[in-house]
PDB file of C-alpha atoms in Angstrom:
ATOM      1  CA  MET A 199       2.415   2.813   4.905  1.00  0.00           C
ATOM      2  CA  SER A 200       5.047   0.828   3.327  1.00  0.00           C
ATOM      3  CA  THR A 201       4.949   1.052  -0.659  1.00  0.00           C
ATOM      4  CA  GLN A 202       6.379  -2.133  -0.949  1.00  0.00           C
ATOM      5  CA  ALA A 203       3.752  -4.005   1.457  1.00  0.00           C
ATOM      6  CA  ALA A 204       0.996  -6.016   0.016  1.00  0.00           C
ATOM      7  CA  SER A 205      -1.642  -3.370  -0.310  1.00  0.00           C
ATOM      8  CA  PRO A 206      -5.507  -3.861  -2.028  1.00  0.00           C
ATOM      9  CA  VAL A 207      -4.860  -0.669  -4.059  1.00  0.00           C
ATOM     10  CA  VAL A 208      -1.250  -1.542  -5.493  1.00  0.00           C
ATOM     11  CA  ALA A 209      -0.722  -3.980  -7.783  1.00  0.00           C
ATOM     12  CA  SER A 210       2.618  -6.234  -8.267  1.00  0.00           C
ATOM     13  CA  GLY A 211       3.415  -4.122 -11.071  1.00  0.00           C
ATOM     14  CA  GLY A 212       3.027  -0.590  -9.315  1.00  0.00           C
ATOM     15  CA  VAL A 213      -0.777  -0.492 -11.132  1.00  0.00           C
ATOM     16  CA  ALA A 214      -3.686   0.533  -9.043  1.00  0.00           C
ATOM     17  CA  VAL A 215      -6.280  -1.691  -8.719  1.00  0.00           C
ATOM     18  CA  GLY A 216      -9.959  -2.370  -7.519  1.00  0.00           C
ATOM     19  CA  GLY A 217     -11.563  -0.205  -9.927  1.00  0.00           C
ATOM     20  CA  ALA A 218     -10.185   3.539  -9.007  1.00  0.00           C
ATOM     21  CA  ARG A 219      -9.221   5.439 -12.289  1.00  0.00           C
ATOM     22  CA  HIS A 220      -9.613   8.625 -11.782  1.00  0.00           C
ATOM     23  CA  VAL A 221      -9.426  10.495  -8.163  1.00  0.00           C
ATOM     24  CA  ALA A 222     -10.037  14.345  -7.608  1.00  0.00           C
ATOM     25  CA  ILE A 223      -8.921  16.369  -4.731  1.00  0.00           C
ATOM     26  CA  ILE A 224      -9.942  19.427  -3.124  1.00  0.00           C
ATOM     27  CA  MET A 225      -6.743  20.722  -1.466  1.00  0.00           C
ATOM     28  CA  ASP A 226      -7.934  22.529   1.767  1.00  0.00           C
ATOM     29  CA  GLY A 227      -6.169  23.637   4.821  1.00  0.00           C
ATOM     30  CA  ASN A 228      -2.879  25.526   4.137  1.00  0.00           C
ATOM     31  CA  GLY A 229      -3.782  28.407   5.866  1.00  0.00           C
ATOM     32  CA  ARG A 230      -4.849  25.992   8.906  1.00  0.00           C
ATOM     33  CA  TRP A 231      -1.639  24.613   8.872  1.00  0.00           C
ATOM     34  CA  ALA A 232       0.153  27.707   8.815  1.00  0.00           C
ATOM     35  CA  LYS A 233      -1.655  29.167  11.702  1.00  0.00           C
ATOM     36  CA  LYS A 234      -1.020  26.329  14.124  1.00  0.00           C
ATOM     37  CA  ARG A 235       2.785  26.709  13.421  1.00  0.00           C
ATOM     38  CA  PHE A 236       2.227  30.501  13.591  1.00  0.00           C
ATOM     39  CA  LEU A 237       3.369  31.337  10.099  1.00  0.00           C
ATOM     40  CA  PRO A 238       1.968  33.325   7.409  1.00  0.00           C
ATOM     41  CA  ARG A 239      -0.559  31.765   5.296  1.00  0.00           C
ATOM     42  CA  LEU A 240       2.028  31.869   2.012  1.00  0.00           C
ATOM     43  CA  ALA A 241       4.092  29.732   4.415  1.00  0.00           C
ATOM     44  CA  GLY A 242       0.984  27.086   4.197  1.00  0.00           C
ATOM     45  CA  HIS A 243       0.349  27.587   0.564  1.00  0.00           C
ATOM     46  CA  ARG A 244       4.302  26.940  -0.323  1.00  0.00           C
ATOM     47  CA  ALA A 245       3.945  23.375   1.778  1.00  0.00           C
ATOM     48  CA  GLY A 246       0.862  22.892  -0.012  1.00  0.00           C
ATOM     49  CA  ILE A 247       2.887  23.198  -3.147  1.00  0.00           C
ATOM     50  CA  GLU A 248       5.046  20.072  -1.792  1.00  0.00           C
ATOM     51  CA  ALA A 249       2.144  18.223  -1.109  1.00  0.00           C
ATOM     52  CA  VAL A 250       1.153  18.763  -4.964  1.00  0.00           C
ATOM     53  CA  ARG A 251       4.353  17.256  -5.623  1.00  0.00           C
ATOM     54  CA  ARG A 252       4.308  14.072  -3.605  1.00  0.00           C
ATOM     55  CA  THR A 253       0.813  13.363  -4.520  1.00  0.00           C
ATOM     56  CA  ILE A 254       1.482  13.419  -8.101  1.00  0.00           C
ATOM     57  CA  THR A 255       4.554  11.299  -7.774  1.00  0.00           C
ATOM     58  CA  ALA A 256       2.509   8.736  -5.753  1.00  0.00           C
ATOM     59  CA  ALA A 257      -0.487   8.746  -7.822  1.00  0.00           C
ATOM     60  CA  GLY A 258       1.894   8.019 -10.997  1.00  0.00           C
ATOM     61  CA  GLU A 259       3.653   5.285  -9.149  1.00  0.00           C
ATOM     62  CA  ILE A 260       0.399   3.972  -7.858  1.00  0.00           C
ATOM     63  CA  GLY A 261      -0.949   3.582 -11.158  1.00  0.00           C
ATOM     64  CA  LEU A 262      -3.789   6.167 -11.512  1.00  0.00           C
ATOM     65  CA  GLN A 263      -4.967   7.063 -14.603  1.00  0.00           C
ATOM     66  CA  ALA A 264      -6.036  10.587 -13.635  1.00  0.00           C
ATOM     67  CA  LEU A 265      -5.644  13.002 -10.952  1.00  0.00           C
ATOM     68  CA  THR A 266      -7.822  16.131 -11.041  1.00  0.00           C
ATOM     69  CA  LEU A 267      -6.641  18.947  -8.386  1.00  0.00           C
ATOM     70  CA  TYR A 268      -8.750  22.065  -7.098  1.00  0.00           C
ATOM     71  CA  ALA A 269      -5.819  24.624  -7.399  1.00  0.00           C
ATOM     72  CA  PHE A 270      -7.896  27.726  -7.766  1.00  0.00           C
ATOM     73  CA  SER A 271     -11.686  28.074  -7.389  1.00  0.00           C
ATOM     74  CA  SER A 272     -13.876  30.817  -9.266  1.00  0.00           C
ATOM     75  CA  GLU A 273     -14.594  31.864  -5.651  1.00  0.00           C
ATOM     76  CA  ASN A 274     -10.938  32.558  -4.743  1.00  0.00           C
ATOM     77  CA  TRP A 275     -10.829  35.738  -6.465  1.00  0.00           C
ATOM     78  CA  ARG A 276     -12.571  37.126  -2.997  1.00  0.00           C
ATOM     79  CA  ARG A 277      -9.191  36.397  -0.878  1.00  0.00           C
ATOM     80  CA  PRO A 278      -7.469  39.535  -0.270  1.00  0.00           C
ATOM     81  CA  ALA A 279      -5.316  40.810  -3.499  1.00  0.00           C
ATOM     82  CA  THR A 280      -1.920  39.996  -2.116  1.00  0.00           C
ATOM     83  CA  GLU A 281      -3.165  36.200  -1.364  1.00  0.00           C
ATOM     84  CA  VAL A 282      -4.137  35.855  -4.562  1.00  0.00           C
ATOM     85  CA  SER A 283      -1.092  37.527  -6.389  1.00  0.00           C
ATOM     86  CA  ASP A 284       0.913  35.061  -4.089  1.00  0.00           C
ATOM     87  CA  LEU A 285      -1.026  31.955  -5.352  1.00  0.00           C
ATOM     88  CA  MET A 286      -0.574  33.038  -8.893  1.00  0.00           C
ATOM     89  CA  GLY A 287       3.288  33.519  -8.095  1.00  0.00           C
ATOM     90  CA  LEU A 288       3.593  30.119  -6.365  1.00  0.00           C
ATOM     91  CA  LEU A 289       1.597  28.283  -9.655  1.00  0.00           C
ATOM     92  CA  GLY A 290       4.217  29.693 -11.839  1.00  0.00           C
ATOM     93  CA  HIS A 291       7.014  28.709  -9.499  1.00  0.00           C
ATOM     94  CA  TYR A 292       5.868  25.005  -9.707  1.00  0.00           C
ATOM     95  CA  LEU A 293       5.428  25.047 -13.037  1.00  0.00           C
ATOM     96  CA  ARG A 294       9.099  26.355 -14.124  1.00  0.00           C
ATOM     97  CA  ARG A 295      10.284  24.158 -11.319  1.00  0.00           C
ATOM     98  CA  GLU A 296       8.499  21.205 -11.660  1.00  0.00           C
ATOM     99  CA  ILE A 297       7.901  20.735 -15.636  1.00  0.00           C
ATOM    100  CA  ASP A 298      11.422  18.593 -16.181  1.00  0.00           C
ATOM    101  CA  ALA A 299      10.205  16.370 -13.396  1.00  0.00           C
ATOM    102  CA  LEU A 300       6.768  16.117 -14.852  1.00  0.00           C
ATOM    103  CA  ASP A 301       8.300  15.195 -18.355  1.00  0.00           C
ATOM    104  CA  ARG A 302      10.471  12.577 -17.372  1.00  0.00           C
ATOM    105  CA  ASN A 303       7.637  11.155 -15.336  1.00  0.00           C
ATOM    106  CA  ASN A 304       5.321  10.886 -18.331  1.00  0.00           C
ATOM    107  CA  VAL A 305       2.593  13.098 -17.204  1.00  0.00           C
ATOM    108  CA  GLN A 306       0.015  14.821 -19.283  1.00  0.00           C
ATOM    109  CA  LEU A 307      -1.322  18.030 -18.103  1.00  0.00           C
ATOM    110  CA  ARG A 308      -4.939  19.406 -18.729  1.00  0.00           C
ATOM    111  CA  LEU A 309      -6.592  22.429 -17.453  1.00  0.00           C
ATOM    112  CA  ILE A 310     -10.315  22.839 -16.608  1.00  0.00           C
ATOM    113  CA  GLY A 311     -12.003  25.847 -15.631  1.00  0.00           C
ATOM    114  CA  GLU A 312     -11.783  29.722 -17.208  1.00  0.00           C
ATOM    115  CA  TRP A 313      -7.724  29.793 -16.394  1.00  0.00           C
ATOM    116  CA  ARG A 314      -7.500  31.832 -19.850  1.00  0.00           C
ATOM    117  CA  LYS A 315      -8.493  34.919 -17.753  1.00  0.00           C
ATOM    118  CA  PHE A 316      -5.705  34.557 -15.505  1.00  0.00           C
ATOM    119  CA  GLU A 317      -2.842  37.202 -16.677  1.00  0.00           C
ATOM    120  CA  ALA A 318      -0.941  36.753 -19.754  1.00  0.00           C
ATOM    121  CA  ASP A 319       2.052  35.600 -18.976  1.00  0.00           C
ATOM    122  CA  LEU A 320       0.540  32.753 -16.707  1.00  0.00           C
ATOM    123  CA  VAL A 321      -1.495  31.885 -19.382  1.00  0.00           C
ATOM    124  CA  ASN A 322       1.262  31.459 -21.892  1.00  0.00           C
ATOM    125  CA  GLN A 323       3.404  29.686 -19.079  1.00  0.00           C
ATOM    126  CA  LEU A 324       0.387  27.265 -18.678  1.00  0.00           C
ATOM    127  CA  LEU A 325       0.015  26.723 -22.667  1.00  0.00           C
ATOM    128  CA  GLU A 326       3.684  26.008 -22.973  1.00  0.00           C
ATOM    129  CA  ALA A 327       3.273  23.504 -20.011  1.00  0.00           C
ATOM    130  CA  CYS A 328       0.501  21.637 -21.579  1.00  0.00           C
ATOM    131  CA  GLU A 329       2.302  21.776 -24.980  1.00  0.00           C
ATOM    132  CA  ARG A 330       5.513  20.347 -23.778  1.00  0.00           C
ATOM    133  CA  LEU A 331       3.955  17.513 -21.779  1.00  0.00           C
ATOM    134  CA  SER A 332       1.094  16.805 -24.864  1.00  0.00           C
ATOM    135  CA  LYS A 333       2.989  13.580 -26.099  1.00  0.00           C
ATOM    136  CA  ASN A 334       3.458  11.987 -22.757  1.00  0.00           C
ATOM    137  CA  ASP A 335       0.758   9.306 -22.136  1.00  0.00           C
ATOM    138  CA  GLY A 336       0.987   8.625 -18.436  1.00  0.00           C
ATOM    139  CA  LEU A 337      -0.813   9.828 -15.552  1.00  0.00           C
ATOM    140  CA  ILE A 338      -3.256  12.277 -16.252  1.00  0.00           C
ATOM    141  CA  VAL A 339      -2.821  15.662 -14.048  1.00  0.00           C
ATOM    142  CA  THR A 340      -5.996  18.122 -14.508  1.00  0.00           C
ATOM    143  CA  LEU A 341      -5.495  21.317 -12.814  1.00  0.00           C
ATOM    144  CA  ALA A 342      -9.190  22.868 -11.814  1.00  0.00           C
ATOM    145  CA  LEU A 343      -8.212  27.030 -11.991  1.00  0.00           C
ATOM    146  CA  ASN A 344     -10.558  29.853 -12.091  1.00  0.00           C
ATOM    147  CA  TYR A 345     -13.005  26.596 -11.676  1.00  0.00           C
ATOM    148  CA  GLY A 346     -16.551  26.582 -10.587  1.00  0.00           C
ATOM    149  CA  ALA A 347     -18.888  23.601 -11.261  1.00  0.00           C
ATOM    150  CA  GLN A 348     -21.943  25.957 -11.767  1.00  0.00           C
ATOM    151  CA  ASP A 349     -20.046  28.031 -14.278  1.00  0.00           C
ATOM    152  CA  GLU A 350     -18.760  24.836 -15.987  1.00  0.00           C
ATOM    153  CA  LEU A 351     -22.457  23.714 -16.268  1.00  0.00           C
ATOM    154  CA  VAL A 352     -23.727  27.159 -17.310  1.00  0.00           C
ATOM    155  CA  ARG A 353     -21.138  27.053 -20.344  1.00  0.00           C
ATOM    156  CA  ALA A 354     -21.849  23.970 -21.386  1.00  0.00           C
ATOM    157  CA  MET A 355     -25.657  24.589 -21.710  1.00  0.00           C
ATOM    158  CA  ARG A 356     -24.722  27.866 -23.525  1.00  0.00           C
ATOM    159  CA  LYS A 357     -23.020  25.598 -26.096  1.00  0.00           C
ATOM    160  CA  LEU A 358     -25.811  23.415 -26.384  1.00  0.00           C
ATOM    161  CA  ALA A 359     -28.629  26.263 -26.565  1.00  0.00           C
ATOM    162  CA  GLU A 360     -26.374  27.928 -29.342  1.00  0.00           C
ATOM    163  CA  GLU A 361     -26.186  24.475 -31.265  1.00  0.00           C
ATOM    164  CA  ALA A 362     -29.779  24.101 -31.174  1.00  0.00           C
ATOM    165  CA  ARG A 363     -30.308  27.699 -32.287  1.00  0.00           C
ATOM    166  CA  ALA A 364     -27.951  27.122 -35.307  1.00  0.00           C
ATOM    167  CA  GLY A 365     -29.749  23.988 -35.826  1.00  0.00           C
ATOM    168  CA  ALA A 366     -26.942  21.652 -35.471  1.00  0.00           C
ATOM    169  CA  ILE A 367     -28.679  19.698 -32.507  1.00  0.00           C
ATOM    170  CA  ASP A 368     -32.329  18.576 -32.060  1.00  0.00           C
ATOM    171  CA  PRO A 369     -33.057  19.827 -28.464  1.00  0.00           C
ATOM    172  CA  GLU A 370     -35.053  16.507 -28.270  1.00  0.00           C
ATOM    173  CA  THR A 371     -31.701  14.354 -28.352  1.00  0.00           C
ATOM    174  CA  ILE A 372     -29.913  16.404 -25.853  1.00  0.00           C
ATOM    175  CA  ASP A 373     -29.099  13.631 -22.875  1.00  0.00           C
ATOM    176  CA  THR A 374     -26.489  13.075 -20.272  1.00  0.00           C
ATOM    177  CA  GLN A 375     -24.157  11.931 -22.961  1.00  0.00           C
ATOM    178  CA  ALA A 376     -24.677  15.460 -24.918  1.00  0.00           C
ATOM    179  CA  ILE A 377     -23.996  17.384 -21.667  1.00  0.00           C
ATOM    180  CA  GLU A 378     -21.045  15.463 -20.724  1.00  0.00           C
ATOM    181  CA  ALA A 379     -19.547  16.008 -23.814  1.00  0.00           C
ATOM    182  CA  ARG A 380     -19.470  19.457 -23.564  1.00  0.00           C
ATOM    183  CA  LEU A 381     -17.869  19.833 -20.034  1.00  0.00           C
ATOM    184  CA  ASP A 382     -14.604  20.845 -19.202  1.00  0.00           C
ATOM    185  CA  THR A 383     -13.802  17.085 -18.234  1.00  0.00           C
ATOM    186  CA  ALA A 384     -15.121  15.614 -21.262  1.00  0.00           C
ATOM    187  CA  ASP A 385     -11.636  13.850 -22.306  1.00  0.00           C
ATOM    188  CA  LEU A 386     -11.311  12.279 -18.701  1.00  0.00           C
ATOM    189  CA  PRO A 387     -12.401   9.103 -17.424  1.00  0.00           C
ATOM    190  CA  PRO A 388     -15.197   9.305 -15.121  1.00  0.00           C
ATOM    191  CA  LEU A 389     -14.793  10.490 -11.509  1.00  0.00           C
ATOM    192  CA  ASP A 390     -14.154   7.646  -9.053  1.00  0.00           C
ATOM    193  CA  LEU A 391     -13.316   9.293  -6.002  1.00  0.00           C
ATOM    194  CA  VAL A 392     -13.568  12.889  -4.656  1.00  0.00           C
ATOM    195  CA  ILE A 393     -10.846  13.521  -1.433  1.00  0.00           C
ATOM    196  CA  ARG A 394     -11.352  16.377   0.482  1.00  0.00           C
ATOM    197  CA  THR A 395      -8.730  17.211   3.257  1.00  0.00           C
ATOM    198  CA  SER A 396      -8.719  19.604   6.376  1.00  0.00           C
ATOM    199  CA  GLY A 397     -12.207  18.410   7.893  1.00  0.00           C
ATOM    200  CA  GLU A 398     -14.528  20.057   5.842  1.00  0.00           C
ATOM    201  CA  SER A 399     -17.597  18.018   4.409  1.00  0.00           C
ATOM    202  CA  ARG A 400     -18.683  19.554   1.201  1.00  0.00           C
ATOM    203  CA  LEU A 401     -17.839  19.990  -2.342  1.00  0.00           C
ATOM    204  CA  SER A 402     -17.563  23.776  -2.361  1.00  0.00           C
ATOM    205  CA  ASN A 403     -18.754  24.037  -6.091  1.00  0.00           C
ATOM    206  CA  PHE A 404     -16.232  21.429  -7.420  1.00  0.00           C
ATOM    207  CA  LEU A 405     -17.306  18.685 -10.159  1.00  0.00           C
ATOM    208  CA  LEU A 406     -20.660  18.396  -9.010  1.00  0.00           C
ATOM    209  CA  TRP A 407     -21.968  16.849 -12.217  1.00  0.00           C
ATOM    210  CA  GLN A 408     -19.153  14.591 -12.472  1.00  0.00           C
ATOM    211  CA  ALA A 409     -19.568  13.384  -8.860  1.00  0.00           C
ATOM    212  CA  ALA A 410     -22.805  12.088  -9.009  1.00  0.00           C
ATOM    213  CA  TYR A 411     -21.764   8.654  -8.171  1.00  0.00           C
ATOM    214  CA  ALA A 412     -18.355   9.459  -7.248  1.00  0.00           C
ATOM    215  CA  GLU A 413     -17.539   8.174  -3.863  1.00  0.00           C
ATOM    216  CA  LEU A 414     -16.674  11.055  -1.472  1.00  0.00           C
ATOM    217  CA  LEU A 415     -14.205  10.974   1.309  1.00  0.00           C
ATOM    218  CA  PHE A 416     -13.543  13.773   3.807  1.00  0.00           C
ATOM    219  CA  THR A 417     -10.278  13.384   6.000  1.00  0.00           C
ATOM    220  CA  GLU A 418      -9.114  15.777   8.692  1.00  0.00           C
ATOM    221  CA  THR A 419      -5.501  15.762   7.379  1.00  0.00           C
ATOM    222  CA  LEU A 420      -4.521  19.279   6.241  1.00  0.00           C
ATOM    223  CA  TRP A 421      -3.498  19.547   2.756  1.00  0.00           C
ATOM    224  CA  PRO A 422       0.364  20.075   3.178  1.00  0.00           C
ATOM    225  CA  ASP A 423       0.326  17.080   5.326  1.00  0.00           C
ATOM    226  CA  PHE A 424      -1.084  14.903   2.649  1.00  0.00           C
ATOM    227  CA  ASP A 425       1.410  12.189   1.241  1.00  0.00           C
ATOM    228  CA  ARG A 426       1.146   9.051  -0.606  1.00  0.00           C
ATOM    229  CA  ALA A 427       0.417   7.296   2.808  1.00  0.00           C
ATOM    230  CA  ALA A 428      -2.733   9.133   2.866  1.00  0.00           C
ATOM    231  CA  LEU A 429      -3.263   8.604  -0.656  1.00  0.00           C
ATOM    232  CA  GLU A 430      -3.158   5.020  -0.436  1.00  0.00           C
ATOM    233  CA  SER A 431      -5.760   5.025   2.655  1.00  0.00           C
ATOM    234  CA  ALA A 432      -7.993   6.919   0.444  1.00  0.00           C
ATOM    235  CA  LEU A 433      -7.661   4.177  -1.966  1.00  0.00           C
ATOM    236  CA  GLU A 434      -8.002   1.411   0.291  1.00  0.00           C
ATOM    237  CA  CYS A 435     -11.332   3.081   1.745  1.00  0.00           C
ATOM    238  CA  PHE A 436     -12.738   3.238  -1.849  1.00  0.00           C
ATOM    239  CA  VAL A 437     -11.882  -0.409  -2.959  1.00  0.00           C
ATOM    240  CA  GLN A 438     -13.873  -1.459   0.260  1.00  0.00           C
ATOM    241  CA  ARG A 439     -16.982   0.508  -0.742  1.00  0.00           C
ATOM    242  CA  GLU A 440     -19.630  -1.136  -2.775  1.00  0.00           C
ATOM    243  CA  ARG A 441     -20.673   0.924  -5.773  1.00  0.00           C
ATOM    244  CA  ARG A 442     -24.313   0.427  -7.281  1.00  0.00           C
ATOM    245  CA  PHE A 443     -25.136   3.232  -9.168  1.00  0.00           C
ATOM    246  CA  GLY A 444     -28.646   3.177  -8.141  1.00  0.00           C
ATOM    247  CA  GLY A 445     -29.255  -0.766  -8.420  1.00  0.00           C
ATOM    248  CA  LEU A 446     -29.257  -3.485  -5.842  1.00  0.00           C
TER     249      LEU A 446
END
């Protein structure tokens, strides 16, 4: 799809239209992409990093406000130790290689999940990247790292319980807004669209609260093959859906 052609998702100034501000992606299919090519899984993860770069660039050019990527789930620790180590190494490599381009493109970087449980060197690298990009005011890229939505909700409930025990909040006043304010995503716009690649049709413990009224799109495209055309196609599907939020 030509990025210059008239599109229902891209305005003439390059700003996304149709109401989609925040898109989240479950980046699935690296292993299957590699297997189809008789390559090691690491090759699939490396190709997946290139898809991340393409998608962030496209999201910024299209005019999305926020892009959240499921980069490492709390369940991914169950994978072989060598693969986990490879994924951590690729994350560090990506930050080193792309930080200048992210800064030039006015990208902000946010992190959600229990990412501080990674090794100290990687934690410091993540903190430094967030600090360097903190003055930017363009696309908000959020990496979900060591993230699980059920864990996020448990942590939010614990915060509320501790505040109630300390007398800082009346339990009778706890509502959806109080919970949302204590989620990892509290400073992000409401979630509009969740995309999952590779043909799987489940959320896999990703943004369960936030996705309550988000549109869901499942595509057969493997993550390493995802590109601007795939993102625009997903946004075109979003534009055509009628969002009633429980109303008529």
